[in-house]
PDB file of C-alpha atoms in Angstrom:
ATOM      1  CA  UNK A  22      94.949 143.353  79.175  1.00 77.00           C
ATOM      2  CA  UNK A  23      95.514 142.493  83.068  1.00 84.00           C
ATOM      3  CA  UNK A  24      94.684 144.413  85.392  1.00 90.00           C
ATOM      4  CA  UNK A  25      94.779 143.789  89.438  1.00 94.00           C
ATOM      5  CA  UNK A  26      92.674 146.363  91.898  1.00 95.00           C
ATOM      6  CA  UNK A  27      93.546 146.484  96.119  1.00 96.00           C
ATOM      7  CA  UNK A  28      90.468 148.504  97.125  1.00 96.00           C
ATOM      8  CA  UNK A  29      92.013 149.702 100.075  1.00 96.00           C
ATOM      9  CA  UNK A  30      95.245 152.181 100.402  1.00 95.00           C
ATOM     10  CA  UNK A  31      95.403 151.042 104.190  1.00 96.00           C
ATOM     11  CA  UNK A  32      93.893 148.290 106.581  1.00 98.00           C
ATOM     12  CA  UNK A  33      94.268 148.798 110.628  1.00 98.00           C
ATOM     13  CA  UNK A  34      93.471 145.843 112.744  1.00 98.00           C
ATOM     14  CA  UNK A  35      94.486 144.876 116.259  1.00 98.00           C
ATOM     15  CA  UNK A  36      96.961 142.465 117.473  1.00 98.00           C
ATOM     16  CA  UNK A  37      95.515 138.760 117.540  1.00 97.00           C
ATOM     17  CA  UNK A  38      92.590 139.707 115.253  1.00 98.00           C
ATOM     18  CA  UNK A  39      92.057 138.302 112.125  1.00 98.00           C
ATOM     19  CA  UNK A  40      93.384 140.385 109.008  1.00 97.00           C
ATOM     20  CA  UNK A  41      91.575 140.490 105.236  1.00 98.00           C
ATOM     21  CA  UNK A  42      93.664 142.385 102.303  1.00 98.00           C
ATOM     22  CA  UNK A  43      91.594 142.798  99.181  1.00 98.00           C
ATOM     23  CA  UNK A  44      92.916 141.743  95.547  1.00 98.00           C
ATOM     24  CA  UNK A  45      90.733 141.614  92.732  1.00 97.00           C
ATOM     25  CA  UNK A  46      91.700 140.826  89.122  1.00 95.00           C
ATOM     26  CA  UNK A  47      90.761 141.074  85.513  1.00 92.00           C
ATOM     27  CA  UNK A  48      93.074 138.763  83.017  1.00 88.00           C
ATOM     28  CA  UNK A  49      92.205 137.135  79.780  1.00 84.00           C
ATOM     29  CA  UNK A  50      93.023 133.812  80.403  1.00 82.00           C
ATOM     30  CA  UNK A  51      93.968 131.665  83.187  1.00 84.00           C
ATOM     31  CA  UNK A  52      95.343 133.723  86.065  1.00 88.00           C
ATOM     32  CA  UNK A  53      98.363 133.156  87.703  1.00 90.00           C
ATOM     33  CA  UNK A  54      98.151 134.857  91.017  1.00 93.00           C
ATOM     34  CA  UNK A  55     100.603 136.312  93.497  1.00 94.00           C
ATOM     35  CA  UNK A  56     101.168 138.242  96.930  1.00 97.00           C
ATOM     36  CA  UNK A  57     104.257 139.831  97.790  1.00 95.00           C
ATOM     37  CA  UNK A  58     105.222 141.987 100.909  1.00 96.00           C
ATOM     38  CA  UNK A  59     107.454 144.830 101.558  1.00 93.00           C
ATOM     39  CA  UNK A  60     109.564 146.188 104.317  1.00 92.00           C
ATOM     40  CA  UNK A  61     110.593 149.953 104.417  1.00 87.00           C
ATOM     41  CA  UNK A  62     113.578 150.533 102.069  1.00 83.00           C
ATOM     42  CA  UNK A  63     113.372 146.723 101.029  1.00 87.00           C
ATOM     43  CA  UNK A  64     112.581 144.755  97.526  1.00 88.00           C
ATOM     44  CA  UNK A  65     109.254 142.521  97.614  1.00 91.00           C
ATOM     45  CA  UNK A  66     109.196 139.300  99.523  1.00 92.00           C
ATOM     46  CA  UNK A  67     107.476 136.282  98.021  1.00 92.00           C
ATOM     47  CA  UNK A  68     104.155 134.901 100.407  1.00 95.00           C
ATOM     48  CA  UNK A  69     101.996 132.770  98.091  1.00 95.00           C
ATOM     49  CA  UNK A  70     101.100 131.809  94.778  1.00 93.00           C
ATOM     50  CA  UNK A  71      97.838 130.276  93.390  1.00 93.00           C
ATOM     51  CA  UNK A  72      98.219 128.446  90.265  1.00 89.00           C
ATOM     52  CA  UNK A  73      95.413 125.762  89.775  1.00 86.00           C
ATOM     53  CA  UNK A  74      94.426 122.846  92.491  1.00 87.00           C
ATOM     54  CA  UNK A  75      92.873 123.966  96.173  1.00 90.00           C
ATOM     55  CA  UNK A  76      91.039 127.310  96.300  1.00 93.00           C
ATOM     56  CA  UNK A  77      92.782 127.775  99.441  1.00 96.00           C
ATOM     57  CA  UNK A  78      96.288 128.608  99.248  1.00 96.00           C
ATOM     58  CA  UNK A  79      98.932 128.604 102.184  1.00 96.00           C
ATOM     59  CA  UNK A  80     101.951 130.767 102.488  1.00 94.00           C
ATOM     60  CA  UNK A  81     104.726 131.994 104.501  1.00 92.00           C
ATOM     61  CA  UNK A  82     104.540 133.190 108.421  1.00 93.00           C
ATOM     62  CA  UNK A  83     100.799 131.790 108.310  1.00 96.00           C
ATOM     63  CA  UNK A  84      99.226 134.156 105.777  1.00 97.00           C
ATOM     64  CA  UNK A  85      96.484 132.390 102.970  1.00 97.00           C
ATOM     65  CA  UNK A  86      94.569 133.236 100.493  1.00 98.00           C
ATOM     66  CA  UNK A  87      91.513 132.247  98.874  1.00 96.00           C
ATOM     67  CA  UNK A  88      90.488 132.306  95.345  1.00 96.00           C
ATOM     68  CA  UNK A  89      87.582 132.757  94.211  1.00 96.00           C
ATOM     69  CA  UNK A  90      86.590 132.308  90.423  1.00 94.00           C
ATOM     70  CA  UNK A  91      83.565 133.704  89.950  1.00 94.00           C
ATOM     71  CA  UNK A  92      84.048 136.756  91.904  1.00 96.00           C
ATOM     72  CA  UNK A  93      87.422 137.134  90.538  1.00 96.00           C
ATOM     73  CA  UNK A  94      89.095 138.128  93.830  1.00 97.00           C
ATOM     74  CA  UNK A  95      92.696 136.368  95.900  1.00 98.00           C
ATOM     75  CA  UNK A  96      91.740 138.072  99.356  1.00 98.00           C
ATOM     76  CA  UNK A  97      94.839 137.622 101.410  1.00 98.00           C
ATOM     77  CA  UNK A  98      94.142 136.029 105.477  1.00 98.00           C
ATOM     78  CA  UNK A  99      95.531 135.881 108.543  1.00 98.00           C
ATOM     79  CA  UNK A 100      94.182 134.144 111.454  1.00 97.00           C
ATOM     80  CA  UNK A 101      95.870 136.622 113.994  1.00 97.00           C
ATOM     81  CA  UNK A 102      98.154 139.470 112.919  1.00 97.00           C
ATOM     82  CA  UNK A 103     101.407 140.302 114.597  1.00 97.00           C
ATOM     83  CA  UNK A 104     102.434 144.028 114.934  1.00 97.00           C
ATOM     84  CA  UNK A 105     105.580 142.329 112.612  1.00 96.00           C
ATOM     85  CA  UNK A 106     103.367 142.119 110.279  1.00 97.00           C
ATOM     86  CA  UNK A 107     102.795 145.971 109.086  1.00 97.00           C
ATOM     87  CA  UNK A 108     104.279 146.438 106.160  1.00 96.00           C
ATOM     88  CA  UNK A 109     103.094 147.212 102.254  1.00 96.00           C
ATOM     89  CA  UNK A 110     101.420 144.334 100.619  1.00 97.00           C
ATOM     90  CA  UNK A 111     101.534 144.021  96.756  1.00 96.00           C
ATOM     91  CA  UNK A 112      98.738 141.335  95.251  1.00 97.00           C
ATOM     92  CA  UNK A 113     100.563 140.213  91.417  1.00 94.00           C
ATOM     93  CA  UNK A 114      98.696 138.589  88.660  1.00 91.00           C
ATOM     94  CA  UNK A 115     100.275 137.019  85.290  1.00 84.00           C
ATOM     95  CA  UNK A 116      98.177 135.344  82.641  1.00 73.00           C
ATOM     96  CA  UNK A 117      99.008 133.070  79.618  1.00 65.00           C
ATOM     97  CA  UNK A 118      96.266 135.174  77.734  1.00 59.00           C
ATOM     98  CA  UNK A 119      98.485 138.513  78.028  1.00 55.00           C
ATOM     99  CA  UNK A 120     100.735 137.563  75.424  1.00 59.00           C
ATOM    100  CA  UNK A 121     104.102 138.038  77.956  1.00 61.00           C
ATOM    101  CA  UNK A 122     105.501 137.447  80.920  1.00 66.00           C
ATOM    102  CA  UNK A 123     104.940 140.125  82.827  1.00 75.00           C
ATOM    103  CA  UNK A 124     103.478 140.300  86.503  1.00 85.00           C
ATOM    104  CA  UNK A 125     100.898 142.867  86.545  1.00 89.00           C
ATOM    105  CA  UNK A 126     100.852 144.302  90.014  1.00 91.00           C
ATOM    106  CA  UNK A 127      98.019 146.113  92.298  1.00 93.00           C
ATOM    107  CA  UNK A 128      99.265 149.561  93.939  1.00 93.00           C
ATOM    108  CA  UNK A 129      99.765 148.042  97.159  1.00 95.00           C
ATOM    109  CA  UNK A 130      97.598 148.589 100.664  1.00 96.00           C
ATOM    110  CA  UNK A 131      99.791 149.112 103.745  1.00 96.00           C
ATOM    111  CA  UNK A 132      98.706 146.865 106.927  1.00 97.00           C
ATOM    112  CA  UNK A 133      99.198 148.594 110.065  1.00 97.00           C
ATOM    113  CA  UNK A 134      98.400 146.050 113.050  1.00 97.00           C
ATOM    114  CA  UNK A 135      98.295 147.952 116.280  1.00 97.00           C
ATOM    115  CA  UNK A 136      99.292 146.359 119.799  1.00 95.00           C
TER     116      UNK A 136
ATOM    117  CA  UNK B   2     114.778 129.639  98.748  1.00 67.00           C
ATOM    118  CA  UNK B   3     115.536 131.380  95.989  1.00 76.00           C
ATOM    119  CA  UNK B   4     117.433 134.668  96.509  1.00 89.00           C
ATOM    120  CA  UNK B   5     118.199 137.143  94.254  1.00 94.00           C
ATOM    121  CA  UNK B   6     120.424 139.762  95.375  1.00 95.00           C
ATOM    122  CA  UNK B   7     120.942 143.155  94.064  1.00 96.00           C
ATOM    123  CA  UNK B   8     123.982 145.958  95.016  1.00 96.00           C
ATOM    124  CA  UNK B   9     124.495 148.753  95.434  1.00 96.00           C
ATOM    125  CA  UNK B  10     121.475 149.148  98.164  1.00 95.00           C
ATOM    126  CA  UNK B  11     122.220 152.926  98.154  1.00 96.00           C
ATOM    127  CA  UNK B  12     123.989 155.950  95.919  1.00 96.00           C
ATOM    128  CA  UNK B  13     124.439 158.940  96.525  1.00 96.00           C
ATOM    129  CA  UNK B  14     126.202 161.368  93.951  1.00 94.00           C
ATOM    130  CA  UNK B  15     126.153 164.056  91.745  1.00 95.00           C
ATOM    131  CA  UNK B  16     124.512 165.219  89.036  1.00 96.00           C
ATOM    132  CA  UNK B  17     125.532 163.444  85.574  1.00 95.00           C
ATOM    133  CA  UNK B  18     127.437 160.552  87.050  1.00 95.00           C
ATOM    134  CA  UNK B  19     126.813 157.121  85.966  1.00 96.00           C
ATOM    135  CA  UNK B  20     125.497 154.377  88.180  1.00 97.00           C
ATOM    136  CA  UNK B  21     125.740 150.912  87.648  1.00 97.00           C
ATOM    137  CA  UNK B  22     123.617 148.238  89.403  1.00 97.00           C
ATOM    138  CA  UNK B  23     123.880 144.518  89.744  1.00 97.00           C
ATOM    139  CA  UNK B  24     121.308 142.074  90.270  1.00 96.00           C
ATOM    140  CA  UNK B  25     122.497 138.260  90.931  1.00 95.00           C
ATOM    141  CA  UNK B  26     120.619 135.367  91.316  1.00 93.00           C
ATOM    142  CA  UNK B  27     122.599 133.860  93.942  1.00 92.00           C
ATOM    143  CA  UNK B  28     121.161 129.952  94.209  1.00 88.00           C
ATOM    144  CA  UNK B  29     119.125 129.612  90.568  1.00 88.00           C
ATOM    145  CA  UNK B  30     119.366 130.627  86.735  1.00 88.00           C
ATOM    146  CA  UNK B  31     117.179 133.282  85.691  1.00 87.00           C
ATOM    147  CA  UNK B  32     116.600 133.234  81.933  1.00 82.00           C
ATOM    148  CA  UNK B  33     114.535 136.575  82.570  1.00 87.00           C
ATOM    149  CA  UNK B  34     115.458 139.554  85.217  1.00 92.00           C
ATOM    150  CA  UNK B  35     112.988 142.627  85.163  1.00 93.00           C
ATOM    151  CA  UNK B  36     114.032 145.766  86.645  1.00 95.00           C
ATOM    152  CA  UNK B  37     111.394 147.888  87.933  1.00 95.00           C
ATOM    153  CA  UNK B  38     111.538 151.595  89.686  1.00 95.00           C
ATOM    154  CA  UNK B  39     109.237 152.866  92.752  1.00 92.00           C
ATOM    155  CA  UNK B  40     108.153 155.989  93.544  1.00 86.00           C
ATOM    156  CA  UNK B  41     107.005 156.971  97.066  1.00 82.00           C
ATOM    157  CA  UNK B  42     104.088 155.602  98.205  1.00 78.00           C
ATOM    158  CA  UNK B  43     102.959 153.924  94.731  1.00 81.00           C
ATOM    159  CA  UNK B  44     103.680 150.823  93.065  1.00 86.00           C
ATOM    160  CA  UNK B  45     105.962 149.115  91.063  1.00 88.00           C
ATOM    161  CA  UNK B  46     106.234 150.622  87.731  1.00 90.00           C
ATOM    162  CA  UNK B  47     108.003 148.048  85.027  1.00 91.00           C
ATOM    163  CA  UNK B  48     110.970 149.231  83.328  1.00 93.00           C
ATOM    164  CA  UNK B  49     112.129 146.885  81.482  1.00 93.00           C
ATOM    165  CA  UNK B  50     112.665 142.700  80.645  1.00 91.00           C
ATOM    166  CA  UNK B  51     116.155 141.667  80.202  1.00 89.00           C
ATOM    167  CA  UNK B  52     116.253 138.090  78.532  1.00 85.00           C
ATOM    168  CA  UNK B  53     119.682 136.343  78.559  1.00 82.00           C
ATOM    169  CA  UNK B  54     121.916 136.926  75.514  1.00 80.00           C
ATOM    170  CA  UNK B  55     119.415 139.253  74.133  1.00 82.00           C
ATOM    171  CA  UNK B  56     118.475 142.990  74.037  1.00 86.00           C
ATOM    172  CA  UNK B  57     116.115 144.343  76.863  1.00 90.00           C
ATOM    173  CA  UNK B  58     112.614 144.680  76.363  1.00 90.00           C
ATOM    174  CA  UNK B  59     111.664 148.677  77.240  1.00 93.00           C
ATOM    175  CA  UNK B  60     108.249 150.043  78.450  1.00 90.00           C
ATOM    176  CA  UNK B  61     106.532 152.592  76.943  1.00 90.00           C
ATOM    177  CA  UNK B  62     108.237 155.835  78.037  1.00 92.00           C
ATOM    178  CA  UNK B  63     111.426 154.384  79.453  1.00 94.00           C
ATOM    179  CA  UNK B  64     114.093 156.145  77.423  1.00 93.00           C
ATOM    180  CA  UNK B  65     116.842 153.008  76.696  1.00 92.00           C
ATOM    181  CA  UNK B  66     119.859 155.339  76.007  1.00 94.00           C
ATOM    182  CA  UNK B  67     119.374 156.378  79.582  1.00 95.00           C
ATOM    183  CA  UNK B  68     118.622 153.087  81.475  1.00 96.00           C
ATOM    184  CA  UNK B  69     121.264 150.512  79.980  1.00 95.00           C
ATOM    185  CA  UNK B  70     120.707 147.071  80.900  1.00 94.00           C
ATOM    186  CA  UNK B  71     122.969 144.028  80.249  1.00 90.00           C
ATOM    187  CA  UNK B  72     121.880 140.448  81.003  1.00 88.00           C
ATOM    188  CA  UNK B  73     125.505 139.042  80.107  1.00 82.00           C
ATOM    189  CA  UNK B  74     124.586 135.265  81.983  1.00 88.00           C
ATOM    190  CA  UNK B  75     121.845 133.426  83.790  1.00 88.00           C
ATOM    191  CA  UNK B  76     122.334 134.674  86.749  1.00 91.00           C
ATOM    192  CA  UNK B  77     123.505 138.431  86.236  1.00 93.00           C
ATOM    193  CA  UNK B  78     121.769 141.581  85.061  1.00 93.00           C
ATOM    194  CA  UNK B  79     122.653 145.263  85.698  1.00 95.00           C
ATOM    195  CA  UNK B  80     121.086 147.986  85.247  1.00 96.00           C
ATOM    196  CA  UNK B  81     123.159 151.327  84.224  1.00 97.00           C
ATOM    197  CA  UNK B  82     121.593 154.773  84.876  1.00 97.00           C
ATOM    198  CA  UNK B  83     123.963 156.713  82.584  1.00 96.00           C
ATOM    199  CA  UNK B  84     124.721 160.744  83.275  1.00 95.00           C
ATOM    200  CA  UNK B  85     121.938 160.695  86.030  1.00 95.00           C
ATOM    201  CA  UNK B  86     120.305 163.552  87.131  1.00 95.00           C
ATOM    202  CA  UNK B  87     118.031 164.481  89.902  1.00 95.00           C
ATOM    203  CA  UNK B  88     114.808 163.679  88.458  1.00 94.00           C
ATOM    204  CA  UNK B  89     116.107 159.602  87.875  1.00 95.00           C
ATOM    205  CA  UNK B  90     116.132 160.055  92.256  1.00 95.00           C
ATOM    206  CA  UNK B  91     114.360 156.416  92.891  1.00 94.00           C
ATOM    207  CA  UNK B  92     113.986 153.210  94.528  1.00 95.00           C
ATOM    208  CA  UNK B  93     115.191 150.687  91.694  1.00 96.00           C
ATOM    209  CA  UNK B  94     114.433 146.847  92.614  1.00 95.00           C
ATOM    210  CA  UNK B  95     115.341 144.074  90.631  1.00 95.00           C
ATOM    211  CA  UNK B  96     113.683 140.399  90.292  1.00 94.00           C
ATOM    212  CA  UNK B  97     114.452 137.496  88.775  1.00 92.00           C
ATOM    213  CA  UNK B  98     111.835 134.593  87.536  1.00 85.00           C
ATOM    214  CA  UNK B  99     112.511 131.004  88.452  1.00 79.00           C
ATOM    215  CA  UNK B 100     112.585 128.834  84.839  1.00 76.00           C
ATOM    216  CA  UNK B 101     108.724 127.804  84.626  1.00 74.00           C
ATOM    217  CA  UNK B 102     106.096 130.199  83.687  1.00 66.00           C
ATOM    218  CA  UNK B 103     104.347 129.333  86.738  1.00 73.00           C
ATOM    219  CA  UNK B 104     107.318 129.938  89.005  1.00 78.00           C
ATOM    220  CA  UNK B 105     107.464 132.798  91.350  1.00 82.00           C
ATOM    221  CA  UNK B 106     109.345 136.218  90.995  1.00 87.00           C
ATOM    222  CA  UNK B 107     112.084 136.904  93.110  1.00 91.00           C
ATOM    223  CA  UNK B 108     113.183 140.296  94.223  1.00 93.00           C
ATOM    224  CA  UNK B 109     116.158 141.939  95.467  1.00 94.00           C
ATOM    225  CA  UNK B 110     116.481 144.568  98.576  1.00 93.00           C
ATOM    226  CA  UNK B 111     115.985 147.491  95.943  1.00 94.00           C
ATOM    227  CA  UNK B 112     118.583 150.465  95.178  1.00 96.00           C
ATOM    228  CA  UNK B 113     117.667 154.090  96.709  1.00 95.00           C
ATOM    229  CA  UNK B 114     119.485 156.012  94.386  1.00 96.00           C
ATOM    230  CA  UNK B 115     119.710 159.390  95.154  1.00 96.00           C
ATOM    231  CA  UNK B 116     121.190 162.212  92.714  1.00 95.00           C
ATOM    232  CA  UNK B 117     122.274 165.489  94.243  1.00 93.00           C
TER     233      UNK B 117
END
């Protein structure tokens, strides 16, 4: 089974400071990881993917995020947040090991960056 | 980029009406469309996995007599609540998978559906 754990309900962090969102994971086979964000009253918008190749994966509107194999984690990074940036983020993970292809998603921590 | 888009994005209505929802995959073919539901303040909770031509694939405890789903081509799915009542009250969002198992899901704005 896969299984994907955000630590943290909520992360608050000023304007222009760097921002961290947790993800770790637990999959059977290779992972196949995601993060997705989401808008109030919206569906989930695509950021970043890690498949295989560089550790260090860039995204959309200048998020990253870093895998890390032997602690099993795909924090996501920002170098400075934006108050546009609060919102729910959703870290996804899929493996060729579950048997389907189903995203298995973490419950989500809400980023609130204050000005 | 790929964009997958997904109407109504609200209902409201009464008790044992029947609500249909479409999910489109405007600029790509999706082979599979999921449909998910969301509950306040949690996370995504699968539903089921509609494959093209074929029967949906239910989860565990998602009654299929109640949540109809029709993947008729490669870039349609819909989702019908039938004889809704207040307790089926949700966010529904629907996403579609680029071909390629390593190929990113795409999701549309969501459905509030809201049964009075």
């Amino acid at each position: 089974a896969q299984s994907v754990a955000q630590p943290e309900d909520q992360v608050n962090v000023a304007e222009g400071n760097p921002l961290t969102v947790k993800c770790t994971y637990s999959v059977s086979g290779n992972p196949y990881l995601f993060w997705y964000v989401q808008y109030p009253n919206r569906g989930l918008q695509f950021l970043l993917k890690y498949i295989t190749g560089d550790n260090l994966v860039k995204g959309s509107y200048g998020f990253e995020a870093e895998f890390n194999k032997s602690q099993t984690s795909f924090h996501l990074k920002k170098p400075s947040a934006l108050v546009s940036d609060s919102a729910l983020y959703f870290c996804a993970v899929w493996s060729s090991g579950a048997g389907s292809y189903q995203l298995t998603f973490g419950k989500g921590t809400k980023l609130s960056v204050i000005p | 980029g790929a964009v997958v888009s997904q109407h109504p994005s609200r209902v409201i209505c009464k008790s044992g009406t029947s609500v249909k929802i479409e999910c489109r995959s405007l600029d790509f073919q999706a082979t599979t469309m999921f449909w998910y539901r969301q509950f306040p303040k949690q996370s995504l909770m699968l539903m089921a996995t509609s494959n093209e031509g074929s029967k949906a694939t239910y989860e565990q405890g998602v009654e299929k007599d109640k949540f109809l789903i029709n993947h008729a081509s490669l870039t349609l799915s819909t989702l019908t609540v039938a004889s809704a009542h207040p307790e089926d009250s949700s966010f529904y969002i629907c996403s579609a998978r680029e071909q390629g198992l390593n190929q990113p899901q795409h999701f549309g704005d969501g459905t509030r559906l809201s049964i009075l």
